[in-house]
Structures are given as C-alpha cells and as structure tokens.
C-alpha cells in the first residue's frame, strides 16, 4: 500500500511521527518536499529580520527510517498520482500538507515591490535584500521600512525588524511603519491586551498607520486611503503580511474544489467533496469549520493537531475501518512576540504580557523541536 505525504511542515511531520509501528512497516511511505529541511514557519519573521537563531532541522534527523524522502517540487495533484517537477508519484493514500502562500488580495504592485514571508528561502532572501537596501541607501533622510498588515505575523515582523534596525542604524536614521486597514492591530486579542502591544511598539518609535486601506504598492511608496483621503507613505523597503492562502498547488489541481487555495475538509480531514477516496488535507491547505460553522484560522497549532490526529487514526484507515473519532481542535492559547524583549498572549482565560512571555514562547518552540526529533 503506497502512502504519499506532501510537504515537511508542522502537519505532515506530526502525522509521520504519530504513525503506529504496524503502519510504518506495512505501508510504503514516501515524503515529498521541496527542501531537505524542516523550517519553523512560525519564526519566518525572525529569519527575515536576520535575528540569530536556529530555524531549520534536517529531515534526516526527524523522519522515521521506514519513510523514503524525495526532494521534489509538487506541481499538481491528480486522482491516484502526484505530479512533481522530477517525476510522477502514484498513491493509494495521500496526505497533503503543503502549507501557505501570501495573499495579495489583488492589490497592484504587491508581487513586484513587496517582500513576503512564505518559506525559509524567501525569508532569508528578504533579509539579504534588506541589508543590501540599507547599504545602497544614500539619501539625507531616515531609511523607511514599511510592513503592510497589522495582524499576527505582521506585528511579529515589526517587532523583530525593530530589534534589527536598532542594531544596524541609529534611531534617527530609520523609520519603521506598519499599515493596517482595520482601526486596530492584533484583532485576535482583547482590545486592552492588543493596546499593550500598541503602547510597546509606539514607545519603541514604530509608527502605526491604522484604518488605512492599501491601494497600491510602488517601488518607493505605498498608496493608502485613510478617512477618504489618498496618501503616500514612503517605503525604501516593503514587506507584505496582509494575509495568507493555501498553497498554489491546490489551485493548480482541478482534482480539488478550493477557495483561496484551501480545500474544505470534514471532521475526518477528507475533502468534503470526495470522502472515502484515501485523500486527506491537513494544515494551512485545509479549511475546517468549528462547531459554529466558522472556519478555524490557520495556525501551526491547528496543523500539528490535525497531523497527530490523522497519524493516530491511520492504522484504522489503512485497515479500511472507520476512524475511531472525529478530529477536534483544542486551542492552547496564542502568543505574539514583539521582538526579543516583549510578548503578549492569551492562554485560556489568562492574558499574559512581558519579557517572560518571550521565554514561554521559546519554550513552546523548543518542545516542538524536541518532540519531532525524538
Ligand atoms: C511570521 C509567521 C509567524 C507565525 N506564528 C505562528 C505562531 O506563533 N503560532 C502558530 O500556531 N502559527 C503561526 N504561524 C502560522 C504557521 O506558521 C502555519 O499555520 C503553519 O506553518 C502551517 O503548517 P503546515 O504544516 O500547513 O505548513 P508549513 O509548516 O508551512 O509546511 C509546508 C511544507 O510544504 C513544503 N512545500 C510547499 N510547497 C511545496 C511544493 N510545491 N512542493 C513540495 N513541497 C512544498 C514546504 O517546504 C514545507 O515543508 C505563523 C506564520 C508566519 C508566516
């Protein structure tokens, strides 16, 4: 029986690590990913900002020895086979965990002029481009870095960039601005908690432009509409973190019905349009509804819980028996770092703020590394 797993992110690796011994020895398991490394997508903002740290682990240190790894770029998923740049891979069971892509929302100039955070290689390239832009900057005014999007990843990026720029430039020689269309940043947190983040960033000199709809990105500026007035914000370097969609492979595969490159899945993580076909979609490529019918926002936490659930159920599935239970998501809380000295978060009913929350977040990341290497 051929089990093919696509992508080596949170969902796919949690899946592989949770497979029982019987499945691992009875199935021919192939993992296909474009990189031989697992990178921590939750830390891409630190990579782009150039903060020192360890952001990757070789897959050879993670995947069980029964799993065959193929480095290839997946192009299209078809019925019973996957088309890659290097070959075609037939499957009996397929687990799709290809992650996310940046969402431009059709705003002109995003692709050409803005840097986004979608994978390790592009986050590293963005950092190199930022360093080069600082070196090349010769004007008699502060170097202006603009982050479009004041959601979770945008604010984490702003915090990390502020640390980097502070170490590379003197305070008067750079300006860091975050543009957000909504009247407030970090909508996932209670307003008083999000305000602690605003206060911290403003104290650090970050300029927050709120309620500003982005009309276009250009080579050296961003056009916004704020309060009915069109304005220009100077940008010597531009990041785009306004939202994510599923991997483009999903949209390129007519096999799937998708919205914003995400496949709606049922409580057994099968596409709702084709249950019982041995195909499962996990992580950011999947759209799963909660009990109130709203889609869960994508997160590494959701992705890894999906992978773990599916891995544990796979001995049933591969024996053609129904899964023992449906998937259910247990949110463990959210922590947003605003650089290396301050973070805000929500753990159950408890709001947490301060430097120690950065350490708590580091501990959670360390636990993920420890668990997947074990
Ligand atoms: C800056 C930032 C901060 C974040 N912070 C948090 C946080 O604090 N907490 C949280 O829960 N979530 C956070 N997230 C969201 C989280 O990173 C994603 O939800 C999570 O990574 C999704 O996991 P995944 O397994 O679906 O995909 P990923 O972990 O992104 O893995 C995708 C895999 O697919 C591979 N791949 C992609 N395309 C192809 C292809 N065509 N062919 C072959 N292989 C391919 C990639 O190489 C990768 O191995 C953050 C995201 C960003 C960008």
Coordinates of C-alpha atoms and ligand atoms in Angstrom, one line a residue:
X1 CA 0.0 0.0 0.0
X2 CA 1.5 3.3 -1.1
X3 CA 1.1 6.3 1.3
X4 CA 2.4 9.6 -0.1
X5 CA 2.8 12.6 2.2
X6 CA 3.3 16.1 0.6
X7 CA 5.3 18.8 2.5
X8 CA 7.5 18.6 5.5
X9 CA 5.9 21.2 7.8
X10 CA 4.0 21.0 11.1
X11 CA 1.1 19.0 9.8
X12 CA 3.0 16.4 7.7
X13 CA 5.7 15.8 10.3
X14 CA 3.2 15.5 13.2
X15 CA 1.4 12.9 11.0
X16 CA 4.5 10.9 10.3
X17 CA 5.7 10.9 13.9
X18 CA 2.3 9.7 15.1
X19 CA 2.0 6.7 12.8
X20 CA 1.9 3.3 14.6
X21 CA 4.7 0.7 14.1
X22 CA 2.3 -1.6 12.1
X23 CA 1.5 1.1 9.5
X24 CA 5.2 2.1 9.3
X25 CA 6.2 -1.4 8.5
X26 CA 3.3 -2.4 6.3
X27 CA 3.0 0.7 4.1
X28 CA 5.4 2.0 1.6
X29 CA 5.7 5.6 2.9
X30 CA 7.1 8.4 0.7
X31 CA 7.6 12.0 1.9
X32 CA 7.9 14.6 -0.9
X33 CA 9.0 18.1 -0.1
X34 CA 10.9 20.8 -1.9
X35 CA 13.6 21.2 0.8
X36 CA 15.5 18.5 2.8
X37 CA 15.0 20.7 5.8
X38 CA 12.1 21.3 8.2
X39 CA 11.9 25.0 8.8
X40 CA 9.9 26.7 11.5
X41 CA 7.3 28.7 9.6
X42 CA 6.3 30.3 12.9
X43 CA 9.7 32.0 13.0
X44 CA 10.0 33.3 9.5
X45 CA 9.7 36.9 10.7
X46 CA 12.9 36.4 12.7
X47 CA 14.6 34.9 9.6
X48 CA 13.5 37.9 7.5
X49 CA 14.7 40.3 10.2
X50 CA 18.0 38.5 10.5
X51 CA 17.8 37.6 14.2
X52 CA 20.3 35.0 15.2
X53 CA 18.8 31.6 15.9
X54 CA 18.3 28.0 14.7
X55 CA 15.4 27.9 12.3
X56 CA 15.8 24.5 10.5
X57 CA 16.3 20.8 11.2
X58 CA 17.5 18.3 8.5
X59 CA 14.6 15.9 7.8
X60 CA 17.1 13.0 8.2
X61 CA 17.1 13.8 11.9
X62 CA 13.3 13.7 12.0
X63 CA 11.6 11.2 9.8
X64 CA 11.2 7.5 10.8
X65 CA 13.7 5.3 9.0
X66 CA 10.9 3.5 7.1
X67 CA 9.9 6.7 5.3
X68 CA 11.6 7.3 2.0
X69 CA 12.3 11.0 1.3
X70 CA 12.2 12.5 -2.2
X71 CA 13.2 16.1 -2.7
X72 CA 10.9 17.5 -5.4
X73 CA 8.6 20.4 -6.1
X74 CA 5.0 19.2 -6.3
X75 CA 3.2 20.8 -9.3
X76 CA -0.2 19.1 -9.4
X77 CA -2.3 16.6 -7.5
X78 CA -4.3 14.2 -9.6
X79 CA -6.5 11.2 -8.8
X80 CA -4.2 8.4 -7.6
X81 CA -1.0 10.2 -8.6
X82 CA 1.1 13.4 -7.8
X83 CA 2.9 15.2 -10.5
X84 CA 6.3 16.7 -9.4
X85 CA 9.0 18.6 -11.3
X86 CA 11.2 15.4 -11.2
X87 CA 8.6 12.6 -11.6
X88 CA 5.2 11.2 -11.0
X89 CA 4.3 9.5 -7.8
X90 CA 1.4 7.1 -7.6
X91 CA -0.5 6.7 -4.3
X92 CA -3.2 4.7 -2.6
X93 CA -3.4 7.1 0.3
X94 CA -2.4 10.8 0.1
X95 CA -1.8 13.4 2.9
X96 CA -1.5 16.9 1.6
X97 CA 0.4 19.3 3.9
X98 CA 1.9 21.9 1.6
X99 CA 1.3 24.9 3.8
X100 CA 0.5 28.5 2.8
X101 CA 1.3 31.3 0.3
X102 CA 1.0 35.0 0.6
X103 CA -2.4 36.6 -0.3
X104 CA -2.1 39.9 -2.2
X105 CA -5.9 40.5 -2.4
X106 CA -5.3 41.7 -5.9
X107 CA -3.6 44.9 -4.7
X108 CA -1.4 46.2 -7.6
X109 CA 2.3 46.1 -7.2
X110 CA 2.5 43.6 -4.3
X111 CA 4.2 40.8 -6.3
X112 CA 6.7 43.3 -7.9
X113 CA 7.6 45.5 -5.0
X114 CA 6.9 43.8 -1.7
X115 CA 8.7 41.0 0.2
X116 CA 6.5 38.4 1.8
X117 CA 7.2 35.5 4.3
X118 CA 6.2 32.2 2.7
X119 CA 9.1 29.9 3.3
X120 CA 12.6 29.8 4.7
X121 CA 14.4 30.5 1.4
X122 CA 12.3 33.6 0.7
X123 CA 12.6 34.9 4.2
X124 CA 16.4 34.6 4.0
X125 CA 16.4 36.3 0.6
X126 CA 14.3 39.1 2.0
X127 CA 16.8 39.7 4.8
X128 CA 19.7 39.8 2.3
X129 CA 17.7 42.3 0.2
X130 CA 17.1 44.4 3.3
X131 CA 20.8 44.5 4.2
X132 CA 21.6 45.5 0.6
X133 CA 18.9 48.2 0.5
X134 CA 20.4 49.7 3.7
X135 CA 23.9 49.7 2.2
X136 CA 22.7 51.3 -1.0
X137 CA 20.6 53.9 0.7
X138 CA 22.3 57.3 0.2
X139 CA 19.6 59.9 0.9
X140 CA 19.6 62.6 3.6
X141 CA 16.6 61.2 5.4
X142 CA 15.7 58.2 7.5
X143 CA 15.6 54.8 5.7
X144 CA 12.0 53.9 5.7
X145 CA 10.8 50.3 6.2
X146 CA 7.1 49.6 5.8
X147 CA 5.2 46.5 6.9
X148 CA 1.8 46.2 5.3
X149 CA -0.6 44.3 7.6
X150 CA -1.0 44.6 11.4
X151 CA -2.2 41.0 12.0
X152 CA -0.3 38.4 13.9
X153 CA 2.7 37.8 11.5
X154 CA 2.9 41.5 10.5
X155 CA 3.2 42.6 14.1
X156 CA 5.7 39.8 14.9
X157 CA 7.7 41.0 11.9
X158 CA 7.6 44.7 13.0
X159 CA 8.8 43.7 16.5
X160 CA 11.7 41.6 15.1
X161 CA 12.6 44.3 12.5
X162 CA 12.7 47.0 15.1
X163 CA 15.4 45.0 17.0
X164 CA 17.4 44.5 13.9
X165 CA 17.2 48.1 12.6
X166 CA 18.1 49.4 16.1
X167 CA 21.3 47.3 15.9
X168 CA 22.1 48.3 12.3
X169 CA 21.2 52.0 12.3
X170 CA 20.9 54.8 14.9
X171 CA 17.3 55.7 15.9
X172 CA 17.2 58.8 13.8
X173 CA 18.4 57.1 10.6
X174 CA 15.5 54.7 10.2
X175 CA 11.7 54.8 10.3
X176 CA 9.6 51.7 10.8
X177 CA 5.9 51.9 9.8
X178 CA 3.1 49.4 10.0
X179 CA 0.0 50.0 7.8
X180 CA -3.3 48.3 8.8
X181 CA -6.7 48.6 7.1
X182 CA -8.6 47.9 10.3
X183 CA -8.9 50.5 13.1
X184 CA -6.8 48.3 15.4
X185 CA -3.9 45.8 15.2
X186 CA -4.0 42.2 16.5
X187 CA -7.7 41.5 16.3
X188 CA -7.3 38.0 17.8
X189 CA -6.7 39.6 21.2
X190 CA -9.0 41.5 23.6
X191 CA -8.7 45.3 22.9
X192 CA -6.9 46.0 26.2
X193 CA -4.3 43.3 25.5
X194 CA -3.8 44.5 21.9
X195 CA -3.4 48.0 23.3
X196 CA -0.4 46.8 25.4
X197 CA 1.2 45.8 22.1
X198 CA 0.4 49.2 20.6
X199 CA 1.9 51.0 23.6
X200 CA 5.0 49.0 23.5
X201 CA 5.6 49.4 19.7
X202 CA 4.9 53.2 19.9
X203 CA 7.3 53.6 22.8
X204 CA 9.9 51.9 20.6
X205 CA 9.2 54.5 17.9
X206 CA 7.2 52.3 15.5
X207 CA 4.6 54.3 13.5
X208 CA 1.2 52.6 13.3
X209 CA -1.0 53.8 10.4
X210 CA -4.4 52.4 11.2
X211 CA -7.7 52.4 9.3
X212 CA -5.7 52.8 6.1
X213 CA -6.8 50.8 3.1
X214 CA -3.8 49.9 0.9
X215 CA -4.5 50.9 -2.7
X216 CA -1.1 50.0 -4.3
X217 CA 2.5 49.2 -3.7
X218 CA 5.1 51.0 -5.8
X219 CA 8.9 50.8 -6.0
X220 CA 9.4 53.5 -3.3
X221 CA 6.0 54.1 -1.7
X222 CA 2.6 52.7 -0.6
X223 CA -0.6 54.4 -1.6
X224 CA -3.3 54.3 1.0
X225 CA -6.8 55.7 1.6
X226 CA -7.3 56.9 5.1
X227 CA -10.6 58.7 6.1
X228 CA -11.5 59.2 2.5
X229 CA -8.1 60.9 1.7
X230 CA -5.5 59.2 -0.5
X231 CA -2.0 59.4 0.9
X232 CA 1.5 58.2 0.0
X233 CA 3.8 56.6 2.5
X234 CA 7.5 56.5 1.6
X235 CA 8.9 52.9 1.6
X236 CA 12.6 52.2 0.9
X237 CA 11.9 48.6 1.8
X238 CA 8.5 47.0 1.8
X239 CA 7.1 43.8 3.4
X240 CA 3.6 42.4 2.7
X241 CA 2.0 40.4 5.5
X242 CA -1.7 41.1 4.9
X243 CA -2.9 37.5 4.8
X244 CA -2.3 34.0 3.6
X245 CA -4.0 31.5 1.4
X246 CA -3.3 27.8 0.8
X247 CA -0.5 26.5 -1.5
X248 CA -0.9 27.3 -5.2
X249 CA -0.6 23.6 -6.0
X250 CA -4.1 23.2 -4.7
X251 CA -5.5 25.7 -7.2
X252 CA -3.5 24.2 -10.0
X253 CA -5.1 20.8 -9.3
X254 CA -8.5 20.6 -10.8
X255 CA -8.9 17.4 -8.7
X256 CA -9.8 19.7 -5.8
X257 CA -12.5 22.2 -5.3
X258 CA -11.0 25.0 -3.3
X259 CA -11.5 28.6 -2.1
X260 CA -8.3 30.7 -1.8
X261 CA -6.4 27.5 -2.4
X262 CA -7.8 25.8 0.6
X263 CA -9.8 22.6 0.5
X264 CA -12.8 22.4 2.8
X265 CA -12.4 19.2 4.9
X266 CA -14.8 17.2 7.0
X267 CA -14.2 16.1 10.6
X268 CA -12.0 13.2 9.3
X269 CA -9.8 15.7 7.3
X270 CA -11.1 14.4 4.0
X271 CA -12.1 16.9 1.3
X272 CA -15.9 17.3 1.8
X273 CA -16.4 16.9 -2.0
X274 CA -14.7 13.4 -2.0
X275 CA -14.7 11.4 1.2
X276 CA -13.6 7.8 1.2
X277 CA -11.0 8.2 -1.6
X278 CA -7.9 7.9 0.6
X279 CA -7.1 11.6 0.3
X280 CA -6.6 13.8 3.4
X281 CA -5.7 17.5 3.6
X282 CA -4.0 18.9 6.7
X283 CA -2.6 22.3 7.9
X284 CA -2.9 25.5 6.0
X285 CA -4.2 23.9 2.8
X286 CA -7.3 22.7 4.7
X287 CA -10.3 24.7 5.6
X288 CA -12.1 23.2 8.6
X289 CA -15.3 24.6 10.3
X290 CA -15.7 24.8 14.0
X291 CA -19.0 23.9 15.8
X292 CA -20.5 27.3 14.9
X293 CA -19.7 26.8 11.2
X294 CA -16.8 29.3 11.1
X295 CA -13.5 28.3 9.6
X296 CA -10.6 28.0 12.1
X297 CA -7.9 30.5 11.4
X298 CA -4.8 28.6 10.1
X299 CA -2.0 28.1 12.7
X300 CA 0.8 25.7 13.4
X301 CA -1.1 24.6 16.4
X302 CA -4.1 23.5 14.3
X303 CA -1.8 22.0 11.7
X304 CA 0.2 19.8 14.2
X305 CA -3.0 18.7 15.9
X306 CA -4.5 17.7 12.6
X307 CA -1.4 15.7 11.7
X308 CA -1.3 14.0 15.0
X309 CA -4.9 13.0 14.9
X310 CA -4.6 11.6 11.4
X311 CA -1.4 9.7 12.2
X312 CA -3.1 8.1 15.2
X313 CA -6.2 7.1 13.2
X314 CA -4.2 5.8 10.2
X315 CA -4.0 2.2 11.4
X316 CA -7.8 2.2 11.3
X317 CA -8.0 4.0 7.9
X318 CA -5.4 1.8 6.2
X319 CA -7.3 -1.3 7.5
X320 CA -10.4 0.1 5.8
X321 CA -12.1 0.6 9.1
X322 CA -13.8 3.9 10.1
X323 CA -11.7 6.3 12.2
X324 CA -12.3 5.8 16.0
X325 CA -13.3 9.5 16.5
X326 CA -13.6 12.8 14.5
X327 CA -10.9 15.4 14.8
X328 CA -11.4 18.1 17.4
X329 CA -9.2 21.1 17.9
X330 CA -8.1 22.0 21.4
X331 CA -6.7 25.6 21.3
X332 CA -3.8 26.0 23.7
X333 CA -3.5 29.8 23.5
X334 CA -1.7 32.4 21.3
X335 CA 1.5 34.3 22.0
X336 CA 2.6 37.1 19.8
X337 CA 6.2 38.3 20.2
X338 CA 7.0 42.0 19.6
X339 CA 10.8 41.5 19.2
X340 CA 13.1 39.7 21.6
X341 CA 12.1 41.6 24.8
X342 CA 8.3 41.7 24.9
X343 CA 5.4 39.5 24.0
X344 CA 1.6 39.5 24.7
X345 CA -0.5 36.4 24.7
X346 CA -3.7 34.7 25.7
X347 CA -3.6 31.3 27.5
X348 CA -7.1 30.1 28.2
X349 CA -8.8 32.9 30.1
X350 CA -5.5 34.4 31.1
X351 CA -3.8 37.4 29.4
X352 CA 0.0 37.4 29.7
X353 CA 2.4 40.2 29.0
X354 CA 6.1 40.9 29.3
X355 CA 9.6 39.6 28.7
X356 CA 8.9 36.3 30.4
X357 CA 6.2 35.6 27.7
X358 CA 9.0 35.7 25.1
X359 CA 10.7 32.9 27.1
X360 CA 7.4 31.0 27.3
X361 CA 7.1 31.2 23.5
X362 CA 10.7 30.0 23.1
X363 CA 9.9 27.0 25.4
X364 CA 6.9 26.0 23.3
X365 CA 9.1 26.2 20.1
X366 CA 11.8 24.1 21.9
X367 CA 9.2 21.5 22.8
X368 CA 8.1 21.1 19.2
X369 CA 11.8 20.6 18.1
X370 CA 12.3 18.1 20.9
X371 CA 9.1 16.1 20.1
X372 CA 9.8 15.8 16.4
X373 CA 13.4 14.8 16.7
X374 CA 12.5 12.2 19.4
Ligands
LIG1 C1 5.6 35.0 10.5 C2 4.7 33.9 10.9 C3 4.5 33.7 12.3 C4 3.6 32.7 12.7 N1 3.5 32.4 14.0 C5 2.7 31.4 14.4 C6 2.5 31.1 15.8 O1 3.1 31.8 16.7 N2 1.7 30.1 16.2 C7 1.0 29.4 15.3 O2 0.3 28.4 15.7 N3 1.1 29.6 13.9 C8 1.9 30.6 13.5 N4 2.0 30.9 12.2 C9 1.3 30.1 11.2 C10 2.0 28.8 10.9 O3 3.3 29.0 10.5 C11 1.3 28.0 9.8 O4 -0.1 27.9 10.1 C12 1.9 26.6 9.8 O5 3.3 26.6 9.4 C13 1.1 25.7 8.8 O6 1.7 24.4 8.8 P1 1.6 23.5 7.5 O7 2.1 22.1 8.0 O8 0.3 23.5 6.9 O9 2.7 24.1 6.5 P2 4.2 24.5 6.7 O10 4.7 24.3 8.1 O11 4.4 25.9 6.1 O12 5.0 23.5 5.7 C14 4.7 23.4 4.4 C15 5.7 22.4 3.8 O13 5.4 22.2 2.4 C16 6.6 22.3 1.6 N5 6.2 22.7 0.3 C17 5.5 23.8 -0.1 N6 5.2 23.9 -1.4 C18 5.8 22.7 -1.9 C19 5.8 22.2 -3.2 N7 5.2 22.8 -4.2 N8 6.4 21.0 -3.4 C20 7.0 20.4 -2.3 N9 7.0 20.8 -1.1 C21 6.4 22.0 -0.9 C22 7.5 23.3 2.4 O14 8.8 23.2 2.0 C23 7.2 22.9 3.8 O15 8.0 21.8 4.1 C24 2.9 31.9 11.7 C25 3.1 32.2 10.3 C26 4.0 33.2 10.0 C27 4.2 33.4 8.5

